[in-house]
């Protein structure tokens, strides 16, 4: 143990890449008295939230919502579209794309993996080759994780769609937007996304527990012939309900919260929200790049074109444990960082910089990480936080 644990005091700096900080006004909105979800007084709130979510997804198509975390929306996207034995292709960019692939296998789908280097991201030639080789169009869908939360890497979905169109492949394009929506640019209709999977607890700054799918007309048509078993998550069943979602009780508190979080996002403006994420992310990267001197920790993502603006994974020098750094940050300084997932366990820690976040929160987090590196004897070049400050100060001028 490098340090003595302390009782947590002050507000915890939550630098996990999801769930994320919940703004005070959203917390207050969620603390709403119980209402009957069929009460006419609730319907305008519900309808405003659906309309607002469509504006954030940038879609004019259908939305279905679920009481469940992102996994529920993943499952809904698969059971509503496919039949046993159907083939889907997953672009393997990291832990979350692998998990979605595993779910597809569990649901009796055949999965083709389009492998990608976890540190550099997809080589579009591999996608083009896989689609061109599928002359019988047996691949029914491409599943793409827009932002790999495990590695801190963005997948340019517009380019995925461009390659599909170039090859003339009719597969559906399914996109996980769980750690990108409300943080990175996302345009469901313009980018030809057929199903966009999202969750409440990241860029939307809400408690965990609600997820949703934007669904294109083409996907709704595919749904009509799908034979995988479904009931609670069935879009057909949902369309018969008054809310056109939620086979069971509607989580009304989350809707009061969503109404407020949409208000916050739109008050700031979605472009400005993305610009803020980009600025804070760049400050984190400058800091980590500075630390990487003296054989220190490195950015896990080595492809600058694909850096994620919502999460940065930091790779430890050989022989040093990322979990020790996380423990010190939490137990001594009340800062919660994300850990490495799957094969990256112990090798990376992750700094989440999405949601309700500003410069002092990022600088506070980076300062604690720098202290935790020092306390754990991890080699690094001190002064990373100063590099981040310099960048943020300069950015404040423009
Ligand atoms: N997809 C991505 C990219 C994620 O980051 C996560 C969770 O962090 C999930 C899927 C799973 O979502 P949930 O934990 O809400 O079920």
Short mmCIF file of C-alpha atoms and ligand atoms in Angstrom, two decimals:
data_model
loop_
_atom_site.label_atom_id
_atom_site.label_comp_id
_atom_site.label_asym_id
_atom_site.label_seq_id
_atom_site.Cartn_x
_atom_site.Cartn_y
_atom_site.Cartn_z
CA UNK A 1 0.00 0.00 0.00
CA UNK A 2 1.62 3.21 -1.15
CA UNK A 3 -0.67 5.48 0.88
CA UNK A 4 -2.99 5.51 3.88
CA UNK A 5 -6.71 5.36 2.98
CA UNK A 6 -8.72 8.38 4.15
CA UNK A 7 -12.38 8.92 4.85
CA UNK A 8 -13.91 10.44 1.70
CA UNK A 9 -14.82 14.09 2.21
CA UNK A 10 -15.89 16.76 -0.29
CA UNK A 11 -17.52 15.80 -3.55
CA UNK A 12 -16.07 12.75 -5.25
CA UNK A 13 -14.47 13.51 -8.60
CA UNK A 14 -16.05 10.89 -10.77
CA UNK A 15 -13.82 10.26 -13.76
CA UNK A 16 -15.26 6.94 -14.82
CA UNK A 17 -16.38 6.69 -18.44
CA UNK A 18 -19.90 5.83 -17.36
CA UNK A 19 -21.95 6.06 -15.38
CA UNK A 20 -21.09 9.74 -15.25
CA UNK A 21 -21.72 12.76 -13.04
CA UNK A 22 -25.38 13.74 -12.74
CA UNK A 23 -25.91 17.52 -12.71
CA UNK A 24 -27.69 18.83 -9.60
CA UNK A 25 -30.67 20.06 -11.62
CA UNK A 26 -31.10 16.57 -13.13
CA UNK A 27 -30.87 14.98 -9.67
CA UNK A 28 -33.60 17.33 -8.48
CA UNK A 29 -35.74 16.59 -11.53
CA UNK A 30 -35.42 12.83 -11.00
CA UNK A 31 -36.61 13.25 -7.39
CA UNK A 32 -40.17 13.66 -8.64
CA UNK A 33 -43.22 12.34 -6.80
CA UNK A 34 -44.79 9.23 -8.26
CA UNK A 35 -47.15 9.86 -11.13
CA UNK A 36 -49.39 7.50 -13.06
CA UNK A 37 -47.61 6.91 -16.34
CA UNK A 38 -50.99 6.90 -18.10
CA UNK A 39 -51.97 10.22 -16.53
CA UNK A 40 -52.61 12.81 -19.27
CA UNK A 41 -50.41 15.20 -17.27
CA UNK A 42 -47.39 12.94 -17.83
CA UNK A 43 -47.88 12.51 -21.59
CA UNK A 44 -46.48 15.93 -22.60
CA UNK A 45 -43.32 15.21 -20.57
CA UNK A 46 -43.00 11.83 -22.24
CA UNK A 47 -43.60 13.20 -25.72
CA UNK A 48 -41.17 16.08 -25.22
CA UNK A 49 -38.49 13.58 -24.16
CA UNK A 50 -39.03 11.37 -27.20
CA UNK A 51 -38.88 14.41 -29.49
CA UNK A 52 -35.74 15.68 -27.72
CA UNK A 53 -34.04 12.31 -27.91
CA UNK A 54 -34.73 12.25 -31.64
CA UNK A 55 -33.05 15.65 -31.96
CA UNK A 56 -30.00 14.36 -30.08
CA UNK A 57 -29.86 11.19 -32.22
CA UNK A 58 -30.51 13.42 -35.26
CA UNK A 59 -33.24 11.17 -36.51
CA UNK A 60 -36.81 11.58 -37.66
CA UNK A 61 -37.43 7.84 -37.48
CA UNK A 62 -38.79 5.59 -34.73
CA UNK A 63 -37.46 5.27 -31.18
CA UNK A 64 -38.08 2.40 -28.74
CA UNK A 65 -37.13 2.72 -25.09
CA UNK A 66 -36.39 0.10 -22.43
CA UNK A 67 -36.18 -0.05 -18.66
CA UNK A 68 -32.73 -1.62 -18.57
CA UNK A 69 -29.12 -0.62 -19.16
CA UNK A 70 -27.39 -0.58 -22.54
CA UNK A 71 -27.29 -4.39 -22.66
CA UNK A 72 -31.11 -4.40 -22.90
CA UNK A 73 -30.97 -2.15 -25.96
CA UNK A 74 -28.20 -4.32 -27.46
CA UNK A 75 -30.43 -7.35 -26.99
CA UNK A 76 -33.46 -5.53 -28.38
CA UNK A 77 -31.49 -4.61 -31.49
CA UNK A 78 -30.69 -8.28 -32.12
CA UNK A 79 -33.91 -10.09 -31.17
CA UNK A 80 -36.07 -7.63 -33.08
CA UNK A 81 -34.20 -7.92 -36.36
CA UNK A 82 -32.93 -11.45 -36.83
CA UNK A 83 -33.83 -15.13 -36.96
CA UNK A 84 -31.85 -18.07 -35.55
CA UNK A 85 -28.71 -18.74 -37.63
CA UNK A 86 -28.67 -15.30 -39.29
CA UNK A 87 -25.20 -13.91 -39.76
CA UNK A 88 -24.06 -10.55 -38.40
CA UNK A 89 -20.57 -9.08 -38.75
CA UNK A 90 -19.02 -7.30 -35.80
CA UNK A 91 -16.21 -4.80 -36.18
CA UNK A 92 -13.98 -5.88 -33.32
CA UNK A 93 -12.49 -2.78 -31.79
CA UNK A 94 -12.33 -3.82 -28.13
CA UNK A 95 -14.11 -5.27 -25.12
CA UNK A 96 -17.57 -3.86 -25.86
CA UNK A 97 -17.69 -4.99 -29.47
CA UNK A 98 -16.60 -8.45 -28.30
CA UNK A 99 -19.37 -8.46 -25.68
CA UNK A 100 -22.01 -7.51 -28.25
CA UNK A 101 -20.68 -10.32 -30.46
CA UNK A 102 -20.93 -12.78 -27.56
CA UNK A 103 -24.52 -11.73 -26.97
CA UNK A 104 -25.30 -12.35 -30.65
CA UNK A 105 -23.79 -15.85 -30.36
CA UNK A 106 -25.77 -16.51 -27.15
CA UNK A 107 -28.90 -15.58 -29.09
CA UNK A 108 -28.04 -18.22 -31.75
CA UNK A 109 -26.77 -15.84 -34.42
CA UNK A 110 -23.71 -16.61 -36.51
CA UNK A 111 -21.02 -13.99 -35.97
CA UNK A 112 -18.32 -12.98 -38.41
CA UNK A 113 -15.62 -10.88 -36.83
CA UNK A 114 -13.96 -8.10 -38.76
CA UNK A 115 -10.80 -7.81 -36.72
CA UNK A 116 -9.18 -4.49 -35.98
CA UNK A 117 -6.07 -3.49 -34.08
CA UNK A 118 -7.33 -2.40 -30.65
CA UNK A 119 -4.76 0.42 -30.53
CA UNK A 120 -5.04 1.69 -34.12
CA UNK A 121 -8.63 0.86 -34.97
CA UNK A 122 -10.33 -0.57 -38.04
CA UNK A 123 -8.49 -0.72 -41.33
CA UNK A 124 -11.28 0.09 -43.79
CA UNK A 125 -9.70 -2.21 -46.37
CA UNK A 126 -10.58 -5.15 -44.08
CA UNK A 127 -14.21 -4.06 -43.96
CA UNK A 128 -14.31 -3.57 -47.73
CA UNK A 129 -12.78 -7.03 -48.29
CA UNK A 130 -15.23 -8.76 -45.92
CA UNK A 131 -18.22 -7.12 -47.59
CA UNK A 132 -16.96 -7.73 -51.11
CA UNK A 133 -16.32 -11.41 -50.30
CA UNK A 134 -19.94 -11.80 -49.17
CA UNK A 135 -21.32 -12.13 -52.71
CA UNK A 136 -24.51 -13.90 -51.51
CA UNK A 137 -25.22 -11.12 -49.00
CA UNK A 138 -25.40 -13.57 -46.12
CA UNK A 139 -24.29 -10.82 -43.70
CA UNK A 140 -27.53 -9.29 -42.46
CA UNK A 141 -25.96 -6.51 -40.40
CA UNK A 142 -22.73 -4.77 -39.52
CA UNK A 143 -22.51 -4.07 -35.77
CA UNK A 144 -20.22 -1.15 -35.00
CA UNK A 145 -19.36 0.41 -31.64
CA UNK A 146 -19.08 4.13 -32.32
CA UNK A 147 -16.91 4.79 -29.30
CA UNK A 148 -14.99 1.89 -27.72
CA UNK A 149 -15.17 2.81 -24.06
CA UNK A 150 -12.59 0.14 -23.21
CA UNK A 151 -9.83 1.52 -25.43
CA UNK A 152 -10.70 5.20 -25.90
CA UNK A 153 -11.17 4.99 -29.64
CA UNK A 154 -13.76 6.36 -32.04
CA UNK A 155 -14.91 4.47 -35.12
CA UNK A 156 -15.91 6.85 -37.96
CA UNK A 157 -19.40 5.55 -38.74
CA UNK A 158 -19.83 7.77 -41.76
CA UNK A 159 -16.91 5.93 -43.37
CA UNK A 160 -18.38 2.54 -42.42
CA UNK A 161 -21.57 3.51 -44.26
CA UNK A 162 -19.54 4.85 -47.21
CA UNK A 163 -17.72 1.51 -47.60
CA UNK A 164 -21.02 -0.42 -47.39
CA UNK A 165 -22.51 1.80 -50.10
CA UNK A 166 -19.39 1.63 -52.26
CA UNK A 167 -19.49 -2.18 -52.22
CA UNK A 168 -23.28 -2.12 -52.67
CA UNK A 169 -23.87 -4.35 -49.65
CA UNK A 170 -27.48 -4.27 -48.37
CA UNK A 171 -26.70 -5.16 -44.71
CA UNK A 172 -28.22 -3.10 -41.95
CA UNK A 173 -25.84 -0.83 -40.03
CA UNK A 174 -26.25 -1.14 -36.26
CA UNK A 175 -24.36 1.30 -34.10
CA UNK A 176 -23.68 1.35 -30.38
CA UNK A 177 -23.70 5.02 -29.33
CA UNK A 178 -23.62 4.28 -25.62
CA UNK A 179 -20.51 6.30 -24.80
CA UNK A 180 -20.73 8.74 -27.71
CA UNK A 181 -24.27 10.15 -27.73
CA UNK A 182 -24.38 13.60 -26.16
CA UNK A 183 -20.57 13.77 -26.22
CA UNK A 184 -19.36 13.18 -29.79
CA UNK A 185 -21.00 14.13 -33.05
CA UNK A 186 -23.60 11.55 -34.05
CA UNK A 187 -26.06 11.77 -36.99
CA UNK A 188 -28.27 8.75 -37.28
CA UNK A 189 -30.15 9.67 -40.45
CA UNK A 190 -27.34 11.45 -42.33
CA UNK A 191 -24.94 8.58 -41.68
CA UNK A 192 -27.42 5.89 -42.72
CA UNK A 193 -27.55 4.17 -39.34
CA UNK A 194 -30.38 1.64 -39.15
CA UNK A 195 -30.31 1.03 -35.42
CA UNK A 196 -28.64 3.36 -32.90
CA UNK A 197 -28.28 1.88 -29.43
CA UNK A 198 -28.00 4.34 -26.52
CA UNK A 199 -28.15 4.42 -22.74
CA UNK A 200 -29.08 6.95 -20.08
CA UNK A 201 -25.98 7.00 -17.89
CA UNK A 202 -23.26 8.57 -20.05
CA UNK A 203 -23.57 11.67 -22.23
CA UNK A 204 -27.21 12.08 -21.22
CA UNK A 205 -26.06 12.54 -17.60
CA UNK A 206 -28.87 10.46 -16.07
CA UNK A 207 -28.93 7.60 -13.60
CA UNK A 208 -28.45 4.14 -15.10
CA UNK A 209 -31.59 2.22 -15.97
CA UNK A 210 -33.01 3.39 -19.25
CA UNK A 211 -31.82 2.60 -22.76
CA UNK A 212 -33.22 3.09 -26.22
CA UNK A 213 -32.83 2.32 -29.89
CA UNK A 214 -33.37 4.66 -32.82
CA UNK A 215 -34.78 2.45 -35.59
CA UNK A 216 -34.86 3.18 -39.32
CA UNK A 217 -37.73 2.33 -41.65
CA UNK A 218 -35.49 -0.33 -43.25
CA UNK A 219 -34.86 -1.91 -39.82
CA UNK A 220 -38.59 -1.85 -39.02
CA UNK A 221 -39.23 -3.72 -42.27
CA UNK A 222 -36.59 -6.32 -41.31
CA UNK A 223 -38.27 -6.65 -37.89
CA UNK A 224 -41.47 -7.89 -39.54
CA UNK A 225 -39.81 -11.16 -40.61
CA UNK A 226 -37.55 -11.72 -37.59
CA UNK A 227 -38.13 -14.98 -35.72
CA UNK A 228 -35.90 -14.77 -32.62
CA UNK A 229 -38.08 -15.10 -29.49
CA UNK A 230 -39.00 -11.79 -27.86
CA UNK A 231 -41.78 -10.38 -25.77
CA UNK A 232 -40.82 -7.66 -23.26
CA UNK A 233 -38.35 -6.17 -25.76
CA UNK A 234 -40.54 -6.70 -28.82
CA UNK A 235 -41.03 -3.62 -31.01
CA UNK A 236 -44.31 -5.04 -32.30
CA UNK A 237 -45.61 -5.35 -28.73
CA UNK A 238 -44.38 -1.86 -27.95
CA UNK A 239 -46.14 -0.32 -30.93
CA UNK A 240 -49.47 -1.50 -29.51
CA UNK A 241 -48.81 0.39 -26.23
CA UNK A 242 -49.92 3.94 -25.56
CA UNK A 243 -46.29 5.09 -25.19
CA UNK A 244 -45.07 3.11 -28.24
CA UNK A 245 -42.34 1.77 -25.94
CA UNK A 246 -42.24 0.04 -22.53
CA UNK A 247 -44.27 -3.14 -22.37
CA UNK A 248 -44.37 -2.67 -18.56
CA UNK A 249 -44.35 0.30 -16.19
CA UNK A 250 -42.76 3.47 -17.58
CA UNK A 251 -39.84 4.75 -15.41
CA UNK A 252 -41.40 8.20 -14.99
CA UNK A 253 -38.66 9.63 -12.72
CA UNK A 254 -36.08 9.08 -15.45
CA UNK A 255 -38.27 11.00 -17.87
CA UNK A 256 -38.36 14.03 -15.56
CA UNK A 257 -34.57 13.73 -15.43
CA UNK A 258 -34.31 13.31 -19.20
CA UNK A 259 -36.43 16.40 -19.77
CA UNK A 260 -33.91 18.39 -17.73
CA UNK A 261 -30.80 16.81 -19.25
CA UNK A 262 -32.15 17.51 -22.76
CA UNK A 263 -32.77 21.10 -21.68
CA UNK A 264 -29.16 21.38 -20.49
CA UNK A 265 -27.75 19.86 -23.67
CA UNK A 266 -29.82 22.10 -25.91
CA UNK A 267 -29.19 25.21 -23.84
CA UNK A 268 -25.45 24.66 -24.35
CA UNK A 269 -26.04 23.54 -27.95
CA UNK A 270 -25.02 20.10 -29.22
CA UNK A 271 -22.12 21.51 -31.24
CA UNK A 272 -20.81 23.32 -28.19
CA UNK A 273 -21.25 20.17 -26.07
CA UNK A 274 -19.05 18.29 -28.57
CA UNK A 275 -16.52 21.16 -28.61
CA UNK A 276 -16.29 21.06 -24.79
CA UNK A 277 -15.70 17.31 -24.86
CA UNK A 278 -13.07 17.74 -27.53
CA UNK A 279 -11.28 20.46 -25.53
CA UNK A 280 -11.24 18.50 -22.27
CA UNK A 281 -10.15 15.33 -24.08
CA UNK A 282 -7.25 17.14 -25.74
CA UNK A 283 -6.14 18.47 -22.35
CA UNK A 284 -6.09 14.91 -21.00
CA UNK A 285 -4.09 13.67 -23.98
CA UNK A 286 -1.53 16.46 -23.68
CA UNK A 287 -1.10 15.59 -20.04
CA UNK A 288 -0.66 11.86 -20.72
CA UNK A 289 1.76 12.56 -23.59
CA UNK A 290 3.83 14.62 -21.19
CA UNK A 291 3.81 11.84 -18.55
CA UNK A 292 5.00 9.39 -21.20
CA UNK A 293 8.47 10.94 -20.95
CA UNK A 294 10.93 9.01 -18.72
CA UNK A 295 9.34 5.74 -20.00
CA UNK A 296 6.05 6.71 -18.38
CA UNK A 297 2.41 5.77 -19.15
CA UNK A 298 1.23 6.11 -22.75
CA UNK A 299 -1.99 6.81 -24.59
CA UNK A 300 -3.44 3.38 -25.37
CA UNK A 301 -4.86 4.65 -28.66
CA UNK A 302 -1.99 5.22 -31.06
CA UNK A 303 -4.07 6.59 -33.94
CA UNK A 304 -4.65 10.35 -33.59
CA UNK A 305 -7.45 10.23 -36.21
CA UNK A 306 -9.44 7.95 -33.93
CA UNK A 307 -8.89 9.46 -30.48
CA UNK A 308 -12.06 9.34 -28.42
CA UNK A 309 -13.22 12.65 -26.99
CA UNK A 310 -15.19 10.96 -24.22
CA UNK A 311 -12.64 8.59 -22.65
CA UNK A 312 -8.88 8.15 -22.63
CA UNK A 313 -7.29 4.80 -21.81
CA UNK A 314 -3.81 5.14 -20.30
CA UNK A 315 -1.39 2.25 -20.72
CA UNK A 316 0.95 1.57 -17.79
CA UNK A 317 4.67 0.99 -18.25
CA UNK A 318 5.60 -2.70 -18.18
CA UNK A 319 5.64 -4.15 -14.65
CA UNK A 320 3.37 -1.48 -13.11
CA UNK A 321 -0.19 -2.14 -12.01
CA UNK A 322 -2.97 0.19 -13.14
CA UNK A 323 -5.15 -1.02 -10.28
CA UNK A 324 -2.67 0.29 -7.70
CA UNK A 325 -2.92 3.76 -9.27
CA UNK A 326 -6.72 3.58 -9.25
CA UNK A 327 -6.74 2.45 -5.61
CA UNK A 328 -4.55 5.34 -4.51
CA UNK A 329 -6.69 7.83 -6.46
CA UNK A 330 -9.86 6.53 -4.83
CA UNK A 331 -8.76 5.76 -1.31
CA UNK A 332 -6.48 8.72 -0.71
CA UNK A 333 -8.03 11.41 -2.91
CA UNK A 334 -11.64 10.36 -3.57
CA UNK A 335 -11.22 10.28 -7.35
CA UNK A 336 -12.86 7.41 -9.19
CA UNK A 337 -11.09 6.28 -12.39
CA UNK A 338 -12.13 3.50 -14.76
CA UNK A 339 -10.21 0.22 -14.82
CA UNK A 340 -8.94 -1.90 -17.69
CA UNK A 341 -11.52 -4.30 -19.13
CA UNK A 342 -10.99 -7.87 -20.35
CA UNK A 343 -7.39 -8.43 -21.50
CA UNK A 344 -6.52 -4.84 -20.53
CA UNK A 345 -7.24 -5.48 -16.82
CA UNK A 346 -4.33 -4.10 -14.72
CA UNK A 347 -2.63 -2.79 -17.86
CA UNK A 348 -4.64 0.39 -18.39
CA UNK A 349 -6.71 2.80 -16.37
CA UNK A 350 -9.29 4.98 -18.02
CA UNK A 351 -10.09 8.63 -17.51
CA UNK A 352 -13.70 9.34 -18.38
CA UNK A 353 -14.22 12.87 -19.64
CA UNK A 354 -17.83 12.84 -20.70
CA UNK A 355 -21.03 14.32 -19.44
CA UNK A 356 -21.29 17.08 -16.87
CA UNK A 357 -17.63 18.07 -16.71
CA UNK A 358 -15.55 21.23 -16.79
CA UNK A 359 -11.91 22.33 -16.71
CA UNK A 360 -11.37 22.31 -12.91
CA UNK A 361 -12.87 18.82 -12.65
CA UNK A 362 -10.49 17.54 -15.34
CA UNK A 363 -7.48 19.34 -13.86
CA UNK A 364 -8.32 18.05 -10.37
CA UNK A 365 -8.52 14.50 -11.71
CA UNK A 366 -5.26 14.79 -13.64
CA UNK A 367 -3.51 16.23 -10.56
CA UNK A 368 -4.62 13.24 -8.52
CA UNK A 369 -3.45 10.81 -11.18
CA UNK A 370 -0.05 12.52 -11.26
CA UNK A 371 0.18 12.19 -7.46
CA UNK A 372 -0.92 8.55 -7.63
CA UNK A 373 1.75 7.79 -10.24
CA UNK A 374 4.38 9.31 -7.97
CA UNK A 375 3.12 7.54 -4.84
CA UNK A 376 3.17 4.19 -6.62
CA UNK A 377 6.67 4.67 -8.00
CA UNK A 378 5.46 4.65 -11.61
CA UNK A 379 8.04 6.30 -13.88
CA UNK A 380 6.73 9.41 -15.63
CA UNK A 381 7.75 12.93 -16.56
CA UNK A 382 6.24 15.22 -13.89
CA UNK A 383 4.39 18.30 -15.13
CA UNK A 384 1.64 16.71 -17.24
CA UNK A 385 -1.01 18.75 -15.43
CA UNK A 386 0.85 21.97 -16.29
CA UNK A 387 0.77 20.92 -19.97
CA UNK A 388 -3.00 20.43 -19.70
CA UNK A 389 -3.38 23.82 -17.97
CA UNK A 390 -1.41 25.56 -20.66
CA UNK A 391 -3.62 24.09 -23.36
CA UNK A 392 -6.86 24.88 -21.55
CA UNK A 393 -5.78 28.44 -20.80
CA UNK A 394 -4.94 28.98 -24.47
CA UNK A 395 -8.26 27.42 -25.53
CA UNK A 396 -10.10 29.83 -23.21
CA UNK A 397 -8.78 32.79 -25.24
CA UNK A 398 -10.48 31.73 -28.46
N1 LIG B 1 -21.41 -0.43 -25.07
C1 LIG B 1 -20.51 0.48 -24.64
C2 LIG B 1 -19.67 1.20 -25.66
C3 LIG B 1 -20.35 0.72 -23.29
O1 LIG B 1 -19.45 1.63 -22.87
C4 LIG B 1 -21.14 0.01 -22.35
C5 LIG B 1 -20.98 0.23 -20.91
O2 LIG B 1 -20.10 0.90 -20.44
C6 LIG B 1 -22.06 -0.92 -22.84
C7 LIG B 1 -22.17 -1.11 -24.20
C8 LIG B 1 -22.92 -1.70 -21.92
O3 LIG B 1 -23.92 -0.86 -21.41
P1 LIG B 1 -24.57 -1.09 -19.99
O4 LIG B 1 -23.46 -1.22 -19.01
O5 LIG B 1 -25.38 0.17 -19.80
O6 LIG B 1 -25.42 -2.30 -20.06
#
